[in-house]
């Protein structure tokens, strides 16, 4: 074939860093604290619910917008936990994970040349989705050590082409949980400049210490201009089930459903029935889930204290950022491009520990080169083994 068949819009798109690091972990027999997925199963009763649904003949296509009982369960959850009223018929769509919800939303809302502001480090699919939709990503940096953002930087990034601000709280990869003050500032700008907000809340039930998850849709003026995206994968430790959802006013939902029907049409039926059931057990399930994740976070933090990797304590999600040790001794020096990738490759090959180098999650700042991301959705044995390997890494 002499002709270039690939579309121009995918030029420059590489393989996701998560796939790359999991492959390297496998090839090098390394402990995997890289890609974000639990190395344990979600509850047995949930698997049984899926099997029951299969045995009851719930094996054919679901309605494109998702089964009504799951949409109702999500609507009830949003009311109970956040005081938000959503119509399950017209405002909630079940998607193949949050990934498809994000893709369908960006495709549905972006025109060629529209600017989309995202906070960096960003979850990598936002940038790819915006480019695939013909939009232009713009970046506002969450700055170390507490990953705060500068209000003026955000305001100055808004132009007459800006259409959407993307937020992710609790945040992957930093573990930041946006405060009410920060959300109010974003909401104020969204209302002032008539912008939409896409709010990725897949870690909505994973907050620690005194942090509280607040959906930006619950702020004044925001309900009709927000698309809230979440996923059962994180909350029920079943990332492979790929059941997510997008919630927004009926006008935006109509647009999202148009793309969704041509992307996946519908999501696996037995899984939807099982997750609908799981929501009915949320009150009893969540305290145990949250306690276990807090213990995992604290175990990894404790173990890291005896390594040369300094952790930024996460307030939410199941990730934490650690500083690359060498850089503590060369303060003020900007590390080379790909420095974090070099260290991550050295760690996985020579120290048998896979991490995620986060510079790929930045479009503007160099700060990503100074850190690595660790995932603590892992068994105690994995966390201890991972820290043991990190401990061997000396400057
Ligand atoms: N958003 C964020 C912030 C994530 O971390 C992830 C995956 N870990 C997703 C979206 C994708 O979720 P899903 O697996 O449900 O597609
Ligand atoms: N969200 C997961 C992470 O942050 C990865 C999901 C994926 O590999 N697409 O590691």
Short mmCIF file of C-alpha atoms and ligand atoms in Angstrom, two decimals:
data_model
loop_
_atom_site.label_atom_id
_atom_site.label_comp_id
_atom_site.label_asym_id
_atom_site.label_seq_id
_atom_site.Cartn_x
_atom_site.Cartn_y
_atom_site.Cartn_z
CA UNK A 1 0.00 0.00 0.00
CA UNK A 2 1.54 3.26 -1.07
CA UNK A 3 -1.37 5.49 -0.18
CA UNK A 4 -1.71 7.03 3.30
CA UNK A 5 -5.00 5.58 4.49
CA UNK A 6 -5.02 6.81 8.08
CA UNK A 7 -7.08 9.92 8.79
CA UNK A 8 -5.11 13.09 9.41
CA UNK A 9 -6.86 13.66 12.73
CA UNK A 10 -5.22 10.58 14.28
CA UNK A 11 -1.72 11.67 13.27
CA UNK A 12 0.45 12.10 16.34
CA UNK A 13 -1.78 9.87 18.47
CA UNK A 14 0.34 7.28 20.27
CA UNK A 15 -0.55 4.26 22.40
CA UNK A 16 -2.05 5.10 25.79
CA UNK A 17 0.53 5.25 28.56
CA UNK A 18 -1.65 2.88 30.61
CA UNK A 19 -1.42 0.12 27.98
CA UNK A 20 2.30 0.77 27.50
CA UNK A 21 3.13 0.52 31.20
CA UNK A 22 0.93 -2.55 31.78
CA UNK A 23 2.68 -4.27 28.84
CA UNK A 24 6.08 -3.39 30.30
CA UNK A 25 4.97 -4.60 33.74
CA UNK A 26 3.95 -7.93 32.21
CA UNK A 27 7.10 -8.32 30.11
CA UNK A 28 9.37 -7.48 33.04
CA UNK A 29 7.45 -9.45 35.70
CA UNK A 30 7.11 -6.20 37.63
CA UNK A 31 4.70 -5.22 40.41
CA UNK A 32 2.06 -3.07 38.69
CA UNK A 33 1.23 0.17 40.49
CA UNK A 34 0.75 1.80 37.09
CA UNK A 35 -2.54 1.36 35.27
CA UNK A 36 -5.56 2.21 37.41
CA UNK A 37 -7.52 -0.96 38.08
CA UNK A 38 -8.02 -3.03 41.23
CA UNK A 39 -6.00 -6.26 41.36
CA UNK A 40 -8.93 -7.80 43.25
CA UNK A 41 -12.54 -8.48 42.31
CA UNK A 42 -15.61 -6.49 43.20
CA UNK A 43 -18.22 -8.16 45.43
CA UNK A 44 -19.30 -11.73 44.74
CA UNK A 45 -22.97 -10.80 45.13
CA UNK A 46 -22.56 -8.43 42.20
CA UNK A 47 -21.20 -11.18 39.98
CA UNK A 48 -24.11 -13.37 41.09
CA UNK A 49 -26.55 -10.61 40.12
CA UNK A 50 -25.06 -10.50 36.62
CA UNK A 51 -25.30 -14.29 36.33
CA UNK A 52 -28.89 -14.23 37.61
CA UNK A 53 -29.75 -11.65 34.97
CA UNK A 54 -28.22 -13.89 32.31
CA UNK A 55 -30.19 -16.90 33.57
CA UNK A 56 -33.36 -14.79 33.52
CA UNK A 57 -32.83 -14.22 29.82
CA UNK A 58 -31.57 -10.65 30.00
CA UNK A 59 -29.11 -11.28 27.24
CA UNK A 60 -30.32 -9.32 24.23
CA UNK A 61 -29.81 -5.65 23.36
CA UNK A 62 -30.72 -3.16 26.02
CA UNK A 63 -32.52 0.04 24.96
CA UNK A 64 -29.96 2.44 23.52
CA UNK A 65 -30.31 4.89 26.42
CA UNK A 66 -29.80 2.07 28.97
CA UNK A 67 -32.27 0.01 31.00
CA UNK A 68 -34.77 2.14 32.89
CA UNK A 69 -34.11 0.53 36.30
CA UNK A 70 -30.43 1.53 36.13
CA UNK A 71 -31.25 5.07 35.00
CA UNK A 72 -33.76 5.31 37.89
CA UNK A 73 -31.16 4.00 40.34
CA UNK A 74 -28.68 6.67 39.20
CA UNK A 75 -31.35 9.35 39.43
CA UNK A 76 -32.21 8.26 43.01
CA UNK A 77 -28.53 8.19 43.96
CA UNK A 78 -28.00 11.73 42.63
CA UNK A 79 -31.04 12.93 44.60
CA UNK A 80 -30.05 11.20 47.82
CA UNK A 81 -26.34 12.05 47.85
CA UNK A 82 -26.32 15.43 46.10
CA UNK A 83 -29.90 16.73 46.21
CA UNK A 84 -30.04 16.80 42.40
CA UNK A 85 -33.22 15.97 40.47
CA UNK A 86 -32.67 14.24 37.12
CA UNK A 87 -35.34 12.74 34.92
CA UNK A 88 -34.24 9.15 34.20
CA UNK A 89 -36.21 9.14 30.93
CA UNK A 90 -34.67 12.20 29.36
CA UNK A 91 -31.52 13.17 31.27
CA UNK A 92 -29.49 10.01 31.93
CA UNK A 93 -27.75 7.83 29.33
CA UNK A 94 -25.89 4.58 30.04
CA UNK A 95 -22.62 4.28 28.11
CA UNK A 96 -19.76 1.81 27.68
CA UNK A 97 -17.81 3.17 30.63
CA UNK A 98 -17.02 6.80 31.32
CA UNK A 99 -14.70 6.57 28.32
CA UNK A 100 -17.60 6.31 25.90
CA UNK A 101 -19.62 8.91 27.81
CA UNK A 102 -16.70 11.33 27.34
CA UNK A 103 -16.24 10.45 23.67
CA UNK A 104 -19.95 10.75 22.84
CA UNK A 105 -20.24 14.02 24.77
CA UNK A 106 -17.27 15.66 23.04
CA UNK A 107 -18.44 14.44 19.63
CA UNK A 108 -21.93 15.73 20.33
CA UNK A 109 -20.92 19.19 21.50
CA UNK A 110 -17.78 20.28 19.67
CA UNK A 111 -17.58 22.04 16.32
CA UNK A 112 -14.36 22.47 14.35
CA UNK A 113 -12.21 25.10 16.07
CA UNK A 114 -14.09 25.20 19.39
CA UNK A 115 -11.74 25.61 22.32
CA UNK A 116 -11.98 23.31 25.33
CA UNK A 117 -10.22 24.18 28.57
CA UNK A 118 -8.91 21.31 30.65
CA UNK A 119 -6.92 21.32 33.86
CA UNK A 120 -3.58 19.58 33.57
CA UNK A 121 -2.56 16.94 34.48
CA UNK A 122 -5.65 15.74 32.59
CA UNK A 123 -7.05 12.27 32.13
CA UNK A 124 -5.59 11.43 28.73
CA UNK A 125 -8.79 10.70 26.85
CA UNK A 126 -10.02 14.34 27.19
CA UNK A 127 -7.24 15.63 24.96
CA UNK A 128 -7.67 12.81 22.43
CA UNK A 129 -11.46 13.21 22.36
CA UNK A 130 -11.26 16.97 21.82
CA UNK A 131 -8.81 16.53 18.93
CA UNK A 132 -10.91 13.73 17.39
CA UNK A 133 -13.92 16.05 17.50
CA UNK A 134 -12.01 18.86 15.76
CA UNK A 135 -11.69 21.00 18.87
CA UNK A 136 -8.64 22.73 20.31
CA UNK A 137 -7.47 21.80 23.82
CA UNK A 138 -6.31 24.64 26.09
CA UNK A 139 -4.63 24.02 29.42
CA UNK A 140 -4.71 25.42 32.93
CA UNK A 141 -2.13 23.93 35.29
CA UNK A 142 -2.87 22.40 38.68
CA UNK A 143 0.36 23.37 40.38
CA UNK A 144 2.45 21.41 42.86
CA UNK A 145 2.53 20.82 45.77
CA UNK A 146 -1.22 21.08 46.46
CA UNK A 147 -2.37 21.11 42.81
CA UNK A 148 -4.21 24.42 43.10
CA UNK A 149 -5.03 26.51 40.04
CA UNK A 150 -4.73 30.18 39.43
CA UNK A 151 -8.08 31.87 38.85
CA UNK A 152 -6.53 34.52 36.58
CA UNK A 153 -4.87 31.85 34.46
CA UNK A 154 -8.26 30.20 34.02
CA UNK A 155 -10.00 33.47 33.19
CA UNK A 156 -7.27 34.48 30.72
CA UNK A 157 -7.50 31.13 28.95
CA UNK A 158 -11.13 31.85 28.04
CA UNK A 159 -11.55 33.35 24.56
CA UNK A 160 -14.56 33.95 22.34
CA UNK A 161 -13.94 30.44 20.93
CA UNK A 162 -14.14 28.70 24.31
CA UNK A 163 -17.10 26.36 24.59
CA UNK A 164 -16.36 23.90 27.39
CA UNK A 165 -14.38 23.61 30.63
CA UNK A 166 -13.55 20.04 31.67
CA UNK A 167 -13.06 19.20 35.31
CA UNK A 168 -12.34 15.92 37.06
CA UNK A 169 -13.01 15.61 40.77
CA UNK A 170 -11.82 13.59 42.68
CA UNK A 171 -8.86 13.92 40.37
CA UNK A 172 -6.83 11.38 38.46
CA UNK A 173 -3.79 11.50 38.69
CA UNK A 174 -3.19 13.87 41.64
CA UNK A 175 -5.86 12.81 44.15
CA UNK A 176 -7.05 16.42 44.42
CA UNK A 177 -10.68 16.98 45.43
CA UNK A 178 -11.94 20.34 44.18
CA UNK A 179 -13.16 22.52 47.04
CA UNK A 180 -16.46 24.38 47.03
CA UNK A 181 -14.52 27.65 46.61
CA UNK A 182 -12.74 26.34 43.50
CA UNK A 183 -15.96 24.98 42.04
CA UNK A 184 -17.69 28.30 42.65
CA UNK A 185 -14.94 30.14 40.75
CA UNK A 186 -15.28 27.77 37.79
CA UNK A 187 -19.08 28.02 37.90
CA UNK A 188 -18.90 31.81 38.05
CA UNK A 189 -16.80 31.89 34.86
CA UNK A 190 -18.99 29.29 33.13
CA UNK A 191 -22.09 31.39 33.79
CA UNK A 192 -20.39 34.70 32.94
CA UNK A 193 -19.04 33.42 29.60
CA UNK A 194 -21.94 31.07 28.83
CA UNK A 195 -19.79 27.91 28.81
CA UNK A 196 -20.58 24.25 29.32
CA UNK A 197 -18.79 22.17 31.96
CA UNK A 198 -18.02 18.47 31.52
CA UNK A 199 -17.48 17.07 34.99
CA UNK A 200 -15.81 13.66 35.23
CA UNK A 201 -16.77 12.25 38.62
CA UNK A 202 -15.79 8.59 38.27
CA UNK A 203 -14.16 8.63 41.74
CA UNK A 204 -17.17 10.36 43.35
CA UNK A 205 -17.29 7.89 46.26
CA UNK A 206 -13.56 7.84 46.93
CA UNK A 207 -12.72 10.77 49.19
CA UNK A 208 -10.55 10.69 52.30
CA UNK A 209 -10.03 12.64 55.51
CA UNK A 210 -12.42 15.58 55.59
CA UNK A 211 -12.77 15.97 51.85
CA UNK A 212 -16.21 15.95 50.36
CA UNK A 213 -17.17 15.38 46.75
CA UNK A 214 -19.35 18.18 45.40
CA UNK A 215 -20.83 17.84 41.90
CA UNK A 216 -20.49 21.17 40.09
CA UNK A 217 -24.01 20.60 38.69
CA UNK A 218 -25.33 21.31 42.20
CA UNK A 219 -24.05 24.92 42.13
CA UNK A 220 -26.40 27.77 41.15
CA UNK A 221 -26.72 28.24 37.40
CA UNK A 222 -24.84 25.01 36.62
CA UNK A 223 -27.41 22.23 36.32
CA UNK A 224 -28.35 22.95 32.70
CA UNK A 225 -24.82 23.70 31.57
CA UNK A 226 -23.08 20.64 33.05
CA UNK A 227 -22.61 17.13 31.71
CA UNK A 228 -21.79 14.87 34.66
CA UNK A 229 -19.98 11.68 33.77
CA UNK A 230 -19.34 8.71 36.02
CA UNK A 231 -18.82 4.97 35.97
CA UNK A 232 -19.61 1.85 37.98
CA UNK A 233 -16.12 0.52 37.32
CA UNK A 234 -14.48 2.40 40.18
CA UNK A 235 -17.28 2.31 42.74
CA UNK A 236 -17.86 -1.43 42.42
CA UNK A 237 -14.27 -2.43 41.56
CA UNK A 238 -15.31 -3.89 38.21
CA UNK A 239 -13.43 -1.74 35.70
CA UNK A 240 -13.76 -4.44 33.02
CA UNK A 241 -17.56 -4.25 33.03
CA UNK A 242 -17.42 -0.84 31.33
CA UNK A 243 -20.72 0.58 32.53
CA UNK A 244 -20.77 4.35 32.73
CA UNK A 245 -23.24 7.19 32.30
CA UNK A 246 -23.71 10.77 31.23
CA UNK A 247 -26.18 13.04 33.03
CA UNK A 248 -27.31 16.38 31.62
CA UNK A 249 -30.39 18.43 30.78
CA UNK A 250 -32.61 16.90 28.09
CA UNK A 251 -31.30 19.17 25.33
CA UNK A 252 -27.68 18.10 25.86
CA UNK A 253 -28.78 14.51 26.49
CA UNK A 254 -30.55 14.45 23.10
CA UNK A 255 -27.29 15.46 21.45
CA UNK A 256 -25.20 12.93 23.41
CA UNK A 257 -27.64 10.11 22.65
CA UNK A 258 -27.35 10.82 18.93
CA UNK A 259 -23.64 9.99 19.04
CA UNK A 260 -24.06 7.18 21.56
CA UNK A 261 -26.48 5.31 19.26
CA UNK A 262 -23.90 5.23 16.48
CA UNK A 263 -20.95 4.49 18.77
CA UNK A 264 -22.03 1.51 20.87
CA UNK A 265 -25.85 1.68 20.46
CA UNK A 266 -26.30 -0.08 23.82
CA UNK A 267 -24.28 -1.42 26.73
CA UNK A 268 -24.17 -5.06 27.91
CA UNK A 269 -27.55 -5.97 29.38
CA UNK A 270 -26.79 -8.32 32.33
CA UNK A 271 -24.15 -5.93 33.64
CA UNK A 272 -26.66 -3.08 33.66
CA UNK A 273 -29.14 -5.20 35.67
CA UNK A 274 -26.43 -6.12 38.16
CA UNK A 275 -25.34 -2.49 38.63
CA UNK A 276 -28.97 -1.36 39.03
CA UNK A 277 -29.19 -3.84 41.90
CA UNK A 278 -25.83 -2.71 43.31
CA UNK A 279 -27.14 0.84 43.72
CA UNK A 280 -29.88 -0.48 46.01
CA UNK A 281 -27.09 -1.69 48.34
CA UNK A 282 -24.99 1.47 48.16
CA UNK A 283 -25.63 2.57 51.76
CA UNK A 284 -24.34 -0.68 53.25
CA UNK A 285 -21.59 -1.09 50.63
CA UNK A 286 -19.95 2.34 50.69
CA UNK A 287 -18.64 2.50 54.29
CA UNK A 288 -16.70 -0.76 53.82
CA UNK A 289 -15.49 0.27 50.35
CA UNK A 290 -14.28 3.65 51.62
CA UNK A 291 -12.63 2.20 54.72
CA UNK A 292 -10.73 -0.35 52.65
CA UNK A 293 -9.46 2.28 50.24
CA UNK A 294 -8.41 4.58 53.07
CA UNK A 295 -6.41 1.68 54.52
CA UNK A 296 -4.78 1.04 51.15
CA UNK A 297 -3.87 4.71 50.77
CA UNK A 298 -2.43 4.86 54.26
CA UNK A 299 -0.50 1.63 53.84
CA UNK A 300 1.17 2.91 50.68
CA UNK A 301 1.89 6.29 52.30
CA UNK A 302 3.48 4.55 55.28
CA UNK A 303 5.55 2.26 53.08
CA UNK A 304 6.71 5.17 50.91
CA UNK A 305 8.13 6.94 53.97
CA UNK A 306 11.01 4.47 53.93
CA UNK A 307 11.74 5.04 50.23
CA UNK A 308 13.24 8.10 48.58
CA UNK A 309 9.92 8.90 46.87
CA UNK A 310 8.06 11.74 48.53
CA UNK A 311 4.27 11.42 48.18
CA UNK A 312 1.67 14.16 47.66
CA UNK A 313 -1.08 12.95 49.97
CA UNK A 314 -4.25 12.32 47.92
CA UNK A 315 -7.63 13.47 49.23
CA UNK A 316 -9.54 11.33 46.76
CA UNK A 317 -9.38 8.84 43.84
CA UNK A 318 -7.06 5.83 44.02
CA UNK A 319 -3.91 7.53 42.79
CA UNK A 320 -1.09 9.49 44.29
CA UNK A 321 1.78 11.46 42.81
CA UNK A 322 5.33 11.00 44.11
CA UNK A 323 8.32 13.19 43.39
CA UNK A 324 11.22 11.67 41.48
CA UNK A 325 13.98 11.57 44.14
CA UNK A 326 16.88 12.96 42.09
CA UNK A 327 15.03 16.21 41.61
CA UNK A 328 15.04 16.94 45.34
CA UNK A 329 18.78 17.38 45.08
CA UNK A 330 18.71 19.57 41.97
CA UNK A 331 16.09 22.13 42.92
CA UNK A 332 15.40 24.83 40.38
CA UNK A 333 16.58 22.63 37.50
CA UNK A 334 13.98 21.74 34.87
CA UNK A 335 14.42 18.06 34.02
CA UNK A 336 14.79 17.03 30.38
CA UNK A 337 11.77 16.24 28.31
CA UNK A 338 10.68 12.61 28.90
CA UNK A 339 12.67 12.51 32.15
CA UNK A 340 9.76 10.90 34.01
CA UNK A 341 9.42 8.33 31.21
CA UNK A 342 13.11 7.45 31.46
CA UNK A 343 12.81 6.92 35.21
CA UNK A 344 9.58 4.92 34.81
CA UNK A 345 11.28 2.64 32.27
CA UNK A 346 14.33 2.22 34.51
CA UNK A 347 12.03 1.37 37.43
CA UNK A 348 10.00 -1.21 35.54
CA UNK A 349 13.04 -2.86 33.91
CA UNK A 350 15.63 -2.76 36.67
CA UNK A 351 13.55 -2.48 39.86
CA UNK A 352 10.46 -4.46 38.77
CA UNK A 353 7.97 -1.77 39.64
CA UNK A 354 5.56 -0.23 37.12
CA UNK A 355 4.39 3.37 37.63
CA UNK A 356 2.86 5.95 35.28
CA UNK A 357 5.06 8.81 34.04
CA UNK A 358 2.61 11.74 34.05
CA UNK A 359 4.18 14.20 31.59
CA UNK A 360 1.80 12.86 28.92
CA UNK A 361 -1.03 14.35 30.98
CA UNK A 362 0.35 17.88 30.50
CA UNK A 363 0.09 20.15 27.47
CA UNK A 364 1.81 23.20 28.91
CA UNK A 365 3.73 22.86 32.18
CA UNK A 366 6.99 20.93 32.74
CA UNK A 367 5.90 19.81 36.20
CA UNK A 368 4.83 16.37 34.97
CA UNK A 369 8.47 15.46 34.35
CA UNK A 370 9.19 15.71 38.06
CA UNK A 371 6.72 13.09 39.28
CA UNK A 372 5.39 9.56 38.88
CA UNK A 373 1.85 8.33 39.50
CA UNK A 374 1.17 5.32 41.72
CA UNK A 375 -2.15 3.46 41.92
CA UNK A 376 -3.23 2.07 45.30
CA UNK A 377 -6.27 0.08 44.12
CA UNK A 378 -4.18 -2.97 44.94
CA UNK A 379 -4.05 -5.71 47.56
CA UNK A 380 -1.86 -5.16 50.62
CA UNK A 381 0.63 -7.70 49.28
CA UNK A 382 0.95 -5.82 45.99
CA UNK A 383 1.35 -2.46 47.73
CA UNK A 384 4.01 -3.83 50.08
CA UNK A 385 5.85 -5.58 47.23
CA UNK A 386 5.70 -2.41 45.14
CA UNK A 387 7.11 -0.26 47.93
CA UNK A 388 9.81 -2.86 48.58
CA UNK A 389 10.98 -2.49 44.97
CA UNK A 390 10.83 1.30 45.15
CA UNK A 391 12.94 1.14 48.32
CA UNK A 392 15.77 -0.45 46.36
CA UNK A 393 15.92 2.58 44.10
CA UNK A 394 18.69 4.81 45.43
CA UNK A 395 19.76 8.14 44.06
N1 LIG B 1 -12.14 9.26 33.80
C1 LIG B 1 -11.16 9.06 34.68
C2 LIG B 1 -10.67 10.21 35.47
C3 LIG B 1 -10.61 7.79 34.85
O1 LIG B 1 -9.62 7.61 35.72
C4 LIG B 1 -11.09 6.73 34.07
C5 LIG B 1 -10.51 5.33 34.11
N2 LIG B 1 -9.82 4.96 35.11
C6 LIG B 1 -12.12 6.98 33.17
C7 LIG B 1 -12.62 8.25 33.05
C8 LIG B 1 -12.66 5.89 32.30
O2 LIG B 1 -13.60 5.15 32.98
P1 LIG B 1 -14.21 3.80 32.40
O3 LIG B 1 -13.26 2.72 32.71
O4 LIG B 1 -15.53 3.66 33.07
O5 LIG B 1 -14.36 3.97 30.92
N1 LIG B 2 -8.22 5.12 34.09
C1 LIG B 2 -7.17 4.17 34.23
C2 LIG B 2 -5.93 4.89 34.77
O1 LIG B 2 -5.97 6.05 34.98
C3 LIG B 2 -6.80 3.51 32.95
C4 LIG B 2 -7.91 3.20 32.03
C5 LIG B 2 -7.36 2.78 30.71
O2 LIG B 2 -6.33 2.14 30.63
N2 LIG B 2 -8.01 3.20 29.70
O3 LIG B 2 -4.93 4.27 34.94
#
